[in-house]
């Protein structure tokens, strides 16, 4: 269980697929398929209609990936907030007990009201048929009032099999999925943790939140107001947002929607975050920390070029981690920095202990 001492990442995506969309939270199914959801695109069927959420299935390994779009224009999950101002975004995906779960948030979609700048609520959807049909409570979101509304399931490998206690774990951000450029809500600087029994994922009352440690052991409580972060990073990185979001460089918070994956060979938990021009990666020996930043990479201010570009919503699928744990692949998307890599594209991440 040695910490990561060095890391390097490819400057561009080198594993490319014929797909369309962003975000791409992933789940390794019990059938050995990789399931993933994209936001705002067509998924793995470029002839299909655009929608705000598409669920897809991918077979194969890097170099021979084949994807299939599973859902249609109906997408997944409801819009609980004002549908004139908000739409749906996938933030986390999980397979446990052969059942798929997808975390869906409502995110601001209006340029005149701070596009992408606040996420008031989120819910969980469930599929018993591997992504083709989905169940959810249409009456109310599971999480609201801007608390724990960007949900990223902890990727414990195939069918959640590496979970040491059988629980499903999920990390969450308050207020927004990344910095709020118009300052309509607070910027997220904390990463929170929750857990729930697999059979009760859809039962909001069964969720427990990390509330610190007592005598070296984690404490989980049902009261969300008592949650405490497993990671706090209030740094601000100088960035140059897309022109339609800001007209000059600014400081951006570093805690954003990405993924948390358990690297079983290394016995480390990796949280992959980002800013408009950097990747910010953290590691921990346990789900509840302590998380330490082990890697930052600056791709430079926009505009980017084809020889070097970053991206957002950095996701590491557990299925593609090498046997020794030292080689992984990071999914990310970009469209606003002068380069369009708006698809399920990956780049290699290598680490040394």
C-alpha positions as semicolon CSV with decimal commas, in nm:
position;residue;x (nm);y (nm);z (nm)
1;X;0,000;0,000;0,000
2;X;0,272;0,244;-0,105
3;X;0,182;0,601;-0,208
4;X;0,220;0,715;-0,567
5;X;0,547;0,904;-0,613
6;X;0,538;0,991;-0,982
7;X;0,277;1,013;-1,255
8;X;0,263;1,108;-1,620
9;X;-0,025;1,144;-1,861
10;X;-0,058;1,170;-2,236
11;X;-0,108;1,525;-2,362
12;X;-0,391;1,418;-2,594
13;X;-0,649;1,141;-2,612
14;X;-0,508;0,838;-2,794
15;X;-0,795;0,590;-2,755
16;X;-1,073;0,724;-2,978
17;X;-1,426;0,600;-3,051
18;X;-1,709;0,698;-3,284
19;X;-1,931;0,861;-3,023
20;X;-2,074;1,196;-2,920
21;X;-2,116;1,347;-2,574
22;X;-1,945;1,435;-2,250
23;X;-1,915;1,340;-1,880
24;X;-1,911;0,957;-1,930
25;X;-1,944;0,811;-1,575
26;X;-1,873;0,437;-1,601
27;X;-1,972;0,107;-1,439
28;X;-1,813;-0,235;-1,493
29;X;-2,101;-0,481;-1,520
30;X;-2,122;-0,837;-1,393
31;X;-2,147;-0,938;-1,762
32;X;-1,798;-0,790;-1,819
33;X;-1,942;-0,502;-2,023
34;X;-1,859;-0,140;-1,947
35;X;-2,167;0,077;-1,908
36;X;-2,144;0,453;-1,942
37;X;-2,373;0,752;-1,970
38;X;-2,302;1,067;-2,163
39;X;-2,453;1,411;-2,139
40;X;-2,564;1,633;-2,427
41;X;-2,502;1,415;-2,730
42;X;-2,588;1,110;-2,934
43;X;-2,379;0,852;-2,751
44;X;-2,257;0,562;-2,961
45;X;-2,505;0,613;-3,244
46;X;-2,413;0,920;-3,446
47;X;-2,729;0,884;-3,656
48;X;-2,955;0,896;-3,349
49;X;-3,126;1,207;-3,211
50;X;-2,945;1,430;-2,962
51;X;-3,060;1,418;-2,601
52;X;-2,931;1,540;-2,266
53;X;-2,858;1,188;-2,134
54;X;-2,777;0,869;-2,326
55;X;-2,686;0,533;-2,172
56;X;-2,439;0,316;-2,363
57;X;-2,270;-0,022;-2,343
58;X;-1,908;-0,078;-2,445
59;X;-1,738;-0,409;-2,507
60;X;-1,370;-0,479;-2,557
61;X;-1,052;-0,319;-2,432
62;X;-0,858;-0,008;-2,539
63;X;-0,769;-0,049;-2,903
64;X;-1,076;-0,259;-2,982
65;X;-1,372;-0,086;-2,819
66;X;-1,722;-0,123;-2,960
67;X;-2,009;0,084;-2,824
68;X;-2,387;0,064;-2,846
69;X;-2,648;0,323;-2,754
70;X;-2,912;0,173;-2,522
71;X;-3,158;0,455;-2,452
72;X;-3,349;0,683;-2,684
73;X;-3,463;1,043;-2,674
74;X;-3,643;0,987;-2,344
75;X;-3,305;0,975;-2,171
76;X;-3,295;0,883;-1,804
77;X;-3,444;1,054;-1,501
78;X;-3,664;1,360;-1,453
79;X;-3,607;1,734;-1,430
80;X;-3,731;1,833;-1,084
81;X;-3,615;2,195;-1,105
82;X;-3,762;2,449;-1,347
83;X;-3,739;2,273;-1,687
84;X;-3,701;2,611;-1,857
85;X;-3,373;2,663;-1,670
86;X;-3,241;2,314;-1,591
87;X;-3,176;1,984;-1,766
88;X;-3,034;1,644;-1,676
89;X;-2,669;1,544;-1,639
90;X;-2,520;1,202;-1,553
91;X;-2,264;1,224;-1,272
92;X;-2,206;0,870;-1,143
93;X;-2,271;0,511;-1,247
94;X;-2,255;0,177;-1,066
95;X;-2,322;-0,194;-1,111
96;X;-2,396;-0,390;-0,792
97;X;-2,572;-0,724;-0,772
98;X;-2,611;-0,714;-1,149
99;X;-2,824;-0,398;-1,125
100;X;-2,720;-0,067;-1,279
101;X;-2,757;0,263;-1,096
102;X;-2,716;0,608;-1,245
103;X;-2,688;0,937;-1,057
104;X;-2,863;1,219;-1,243
105;X;-2,842;1,585;-1,142
106;X;-3,035;1,889;-1,259
107;X;-2,790;2,149;-1,390
108;X;-2,849;2,507;-1,502
109;X;-2,875;2,527;-1,882
110;X;-2,954;2,898;-1,933
111;X;-2,677;3,135;-2,042
112;X;-2,865;3,431;-1,900
113;X;-2,894;3,263;-1,559
114;X;-2,539;3,126;-1,525
115;X;-2,510;2,826;-1,756
116;X;-2,363;2,518;-1,583
117;X;-2,327;2,724;-1,264
118;X;-2,560;2,556;-1,013
119;X;-2,698;2,208;-0,943
120;X;-2,992;2,225;-0,700
121;X;-3,096;1,859;-0,692
122;X;-3,015;1,503;-0,794
123;X;-3,164;1,156;-0,788
124;X;-3,072;0,791;-0,850
125;X;-3,218;0,580;-1,130
126;X;-3,211;0,199;-1,142
127;X;-3,205;-0,048;-1,433
128;X;-3,274;-0,418;-1,394
129;X;-3,221;-0,492;-1,765
130;X;-2,870;-0,355;-1,812
131;X;-2,952;-0,002;-1,914
132;X;-3,245;-0,028;-2,153
133;X;-3,521;0,075;-1,911
134;X;-3,492;0,276;-1,590
135;X;-3,689;0,316;-1,268
136;X;-3,694;0,626;-1,047
137;X;-3,923;0,824;-0,822
138;X;-4,086;1,089;-1,046
139;X;-4,228;1,282;-0,751
140;X;-3,921;1,422;-0,580
141;X;-3,540;1,413;-0,600
142;X;-3,342;1,207;-0,353
143;X;-3,105;1,497;-0,285
144;X;-3,193;1,865;-0,295
145;X;-3,115;2,210;-0,149
146;X;-2,777;2,196;-0,326
147;X;-2,650;1,929;-0,084
148;X;-2,473;1,619;-0,225
149;X;-2,614;1,695;-0,570
150;X;-2,309;1,591;-0,774
151;X;-2,288;1,218;-0,697
152;X;-1,998;0,996;-0,806
153;X;-2,026;0,628;-0,713
154;X;-1,702;0,473;-0,589
155;X;-1,589;0,235;-0,863
156;X;-1,506;-0,088;-0,678
157;X;-1,445;-0,284;-0,996
158;X;-1,660;-0,543;-1,164
159;X;-2,009;-0,553;-1,010
160;X;-1,882;-0,374;-0,695
161;X;-1,696;-0,696;-0,607
162;X;-1,395;-0,525;-0,445
163;X;-1,609;-0,355;-0,179
164;X;-1,460;-0,490;0,146
165;X;-1,786;-0,473;0,340
166;X;-2,043;-0,510;0,061
167;X;-2,159;-0,150;0,084
168;X;-2,210;0,083;-0,209
169;X;-2,010;0,400;-0,156
170;X;-2,065;0,734;-0,326
171;X;-1,888;1,069;-0,316
172;X;-2,070;1,398;-0,349
173;X;-2,020;1,770;-0,401
174;X;-2,243;2,050;-0,275
175;X;-2,367;2,346;-0,481
176;X;-2,227;2,265;-0,824
177;X;-2,028;2,017;-1,034
178;X;-1,740;2,266;-1,062
179;X;-1,673;2,632;-0,987
180;X;-1,966;2,869;-1,039
181;X;-1,827;3,134;-1,271
182;X;-2,118;3,370;-1,211
183;X;-2,099;3,306;-0,833
184;X;-2,467;3,213;-0,806
185;X;-2,368;2,946;-0,553
186;X;-2,055;2,866;-0,356
187;X;-1,771;2,692;-0,534
188;X;-1,729;2,330;-0,417
189;X;-1,411;2,288;-0,213
190;X;-1,514;1,974;-0,020
191;X;-1,553;1,610;-0,122
192;X;-1,809;1,418;0,086
193;X;-1,872;1,045;0,126
194;X;-2,183;0,833;0,177
195;X;-2,264;0,463;0,186
196;X;-2,572;0,244;0,150
197;X;-2,653;-0,125;0,134
198;X;-2,686;-0,244;-0,229
199;X;-3,046;-0,352;-0,179
200;X;-3,137;-0,004;-0,049
201;X;-2,970;0,229;-0,299
202;X;-3,308;0,368;-0,403
203;X;-3,414;0,430;-0,042
204;X;-3,294;0,778;0,051
205;X;-3,358;0,715;0,421
206;X;-3,108;0,426;0,417
207;X;-2,815;0,644;0,306
208;X;-2,547;0,719;0,564
209;X;-2,292;1,000;0,550
210;X;-1,935;1,010;0,672
211;X;-1,923;1,221;0,988
212;X;-1,560;1,181;1,091
213;X;-1,368;0,918;1,282
214;X;-1,382;0,791;1,637
215;X;-1,093;0,589;1,777
216;X;-0,957;0,551;1,426
217;X;-1,279;0,413;1,278
218;X;-1,516;0,592;1,039
219;X;-1,848;0,714;1,171
220;X;-2,151;0,718;0,940
221;X;-2,481;0,890;1,026
222;X;-2,820;0,922;0,857
223;X;-2,839;1,300;0,908
224;X;-2,689;1,468;0,600
225;X;-2,637;1,792;0,793
226;X;-2,371;1,615;1,001
227;X;-2,157;1,510;0,705
228;X;-1,792;1,618;0,704
229;X;-1,555;1,616;0,405
230;X;-1,301;1,346;0,333
231;X;-1,105;1,602;0,132
232;X;-1,093;1,981;0,141
233;X;-0,889;2,172;-0,113
234;X;-0,958;2,546;-0,130
235;X;-0,680;2,621;-0,377
236;X;-0,763;2,834;-0,677
237;X;-0,589;2,779;-1,008
238;X;-0,554;3,059;-1,265
239;X;-0,767;2,960;-1,564
240;X;-0,909;3,115;-1,877
241;X;-1,271;2,997;-1,909
242;X;-1,447;2,971;-2,246
243;X;-1,532;3,312;-2,389
244;X;-1,905;3,267;-2,335
245;X;-1,853;3,209;-1,962
246;X;-1,595;3,473;-1,870
247;X;-1,406;3,744;-2,055
248;X;-1,079;3,731;-1,861
249;X;-0,860;3,488;-1,661
250;X;-0,979;3,408;-1,311
251;X;-0,914;3,178;-1,018
252;X;-1,104;2,849;-1,033
253;X;-1,158;2,601;-0,749
254;X;-1,008;2,255;-0,803
255;X;-1,277;2,021;-0,667
256;X;-1,497;1,914;-0,960
257;X;-1,701;1,624;-1,099
258;X;-1,467;1,343;-1,205
259;X;-1,451;0,995;-1,056
260;X;-1,325;0,796;-0,759
261;X;-1,188;0,451;-0,841
262;X;-1,035;0,181;-0,625
263;X;-0,708;0,068;-0,781
264;X;-0,701;-0,285;-0,640
265;X;-0,341;-0,376;-0,735
266;X;-0,211;-0,061;-0,567
267;X;-0,472;-0,068;-0,288
268;X;-0,529;0,304;-0,338
269;X;-0,838;0,518;-0,391
270;X;-0,793;0,772;-0,670
271;X;-1,004;1,086;-0,708
272;X;-0,958;1,254;-1,044
273;X;-1,059;1,619;-1,063
274;X;-0,986;1,909;-1,300
275;X;-1,006;2,281;-1,373
276;X;-1,046;2,455;-1,709
277;X;-0,678;2,399;-1,786
278;X;-0,545;2,148;-1,530
279;X;-0,591;1,793;-1,407
280;X;-0,586;1,756;-1,025
281;X;-0,551;1,395;-0,901
282;X;-0,560;1,269;-0,540
283;X;-0,502;0,936;-0,367
284;X;-0,593;0,778;-0,033
285;X;-0,540;0,444;0,144
286;X;-0,907;0,436;0,253
287;X;-1,239;0,564;0,116
288;X;-1,253;0,828;0,393
289;X;-0,901;0,958;0,350
290;X;-0,661;1,109;0,405
291;X;-0,656;1,216;0,040
292;X;-0,328;1,361;-0,087
293;X;-0,275;1,532;-0,420
294;X;-0,025;1,325;-0,618
295;X;-0,051;1,483;-0,961
296;X;-0,128;1,816;-1,125
297;X;-0,084;1,883;-1,493
298;X;-0,131;2,219;-1,661
299;X;-0,237;2,208;-2,027
300;X;-0,215;2,586;-2,055
301;X;-0,473;2,854;-2,122
302;X;-0,714;2,829;-2,413
303;X;-0,686;2,803;-2,705
304;X;-0,544;2,452;-2,714
305;X;-0,402;2,271;-3,014
306;X;-0,414;1,915;-3,143
307;X;-0,073;1,842;-2,987
308;X;-0,183;1,921;-2,629
309;X;-0,526;1,961;-2,472
310;X;-0,701;1,880;-2,147
311;X;-1,065;1,819;-2,073
312;X;-1,334;1,799;-1,807
313;X;-1,515;1,527;-1,611
314;X;-1,207;1,308;-1,571
315;X;-1,312;0,944;-1,525
316;X;-1,092;0,635;-1,473
317;X;-1,283;0,312;-1,555
318;X;-1,170;0,029;-1,326
319;X;-1,204;-0,222;-1,610
320;X;-0,904;-0,075;-1,790
321;X;-0,660;-0,070;-1,495
322;X;-0,355;-0,287;-1,569
323;X;-0,273;-0,596;-1,365
324;X;0,002;-0,414;-1,178
325;X;-0,217;-0,106;-1,129
326;X;0,040;0,128;-1,278
327;X;-0,135;0,197;-1,609
328;X;-0,483;0,347;-1,629
329;X;-0,693;0,535;-1,882
330;X;-0,862;0,871;-1,822
331;X;-1,180;0,968;-2,007
332;X;-1,237;1,341;-2,056
333;X;-1,408;1,571;-2,303
334;X;-1,347;1,918;-2,442
335;X;-1,512;2,136;-2,703
336;X;-1,451;2,498;-2,603
337;X;-1,073;2,530;-2,606
338;X;-1,008;2,529;-2,978
339;X;-1,005;2,149;-2,994
340;X;-1,308;1,921;-3,019
341;X;-1,262;1,594;-2,837
342;X;-1,626;1,559;-2,744
343;X;-1,665;1,181;-2,725
344;X;-1,564;0,872;-2,527
345;X;-1,195;0,940;-2,574
346;X;-0,923;0,825;-2,334
347;X;-0,558;0,898;-2,260
348;X;-0,305;0,683;-2,077
349;X;-0,207;0,761;-1,717
350;X;0,102;0,589;-1,575
351;X;0,217;0,599;-1,214
352;X;0,521;0,491;-1,015
353;X;0,542;0,400;-0,646
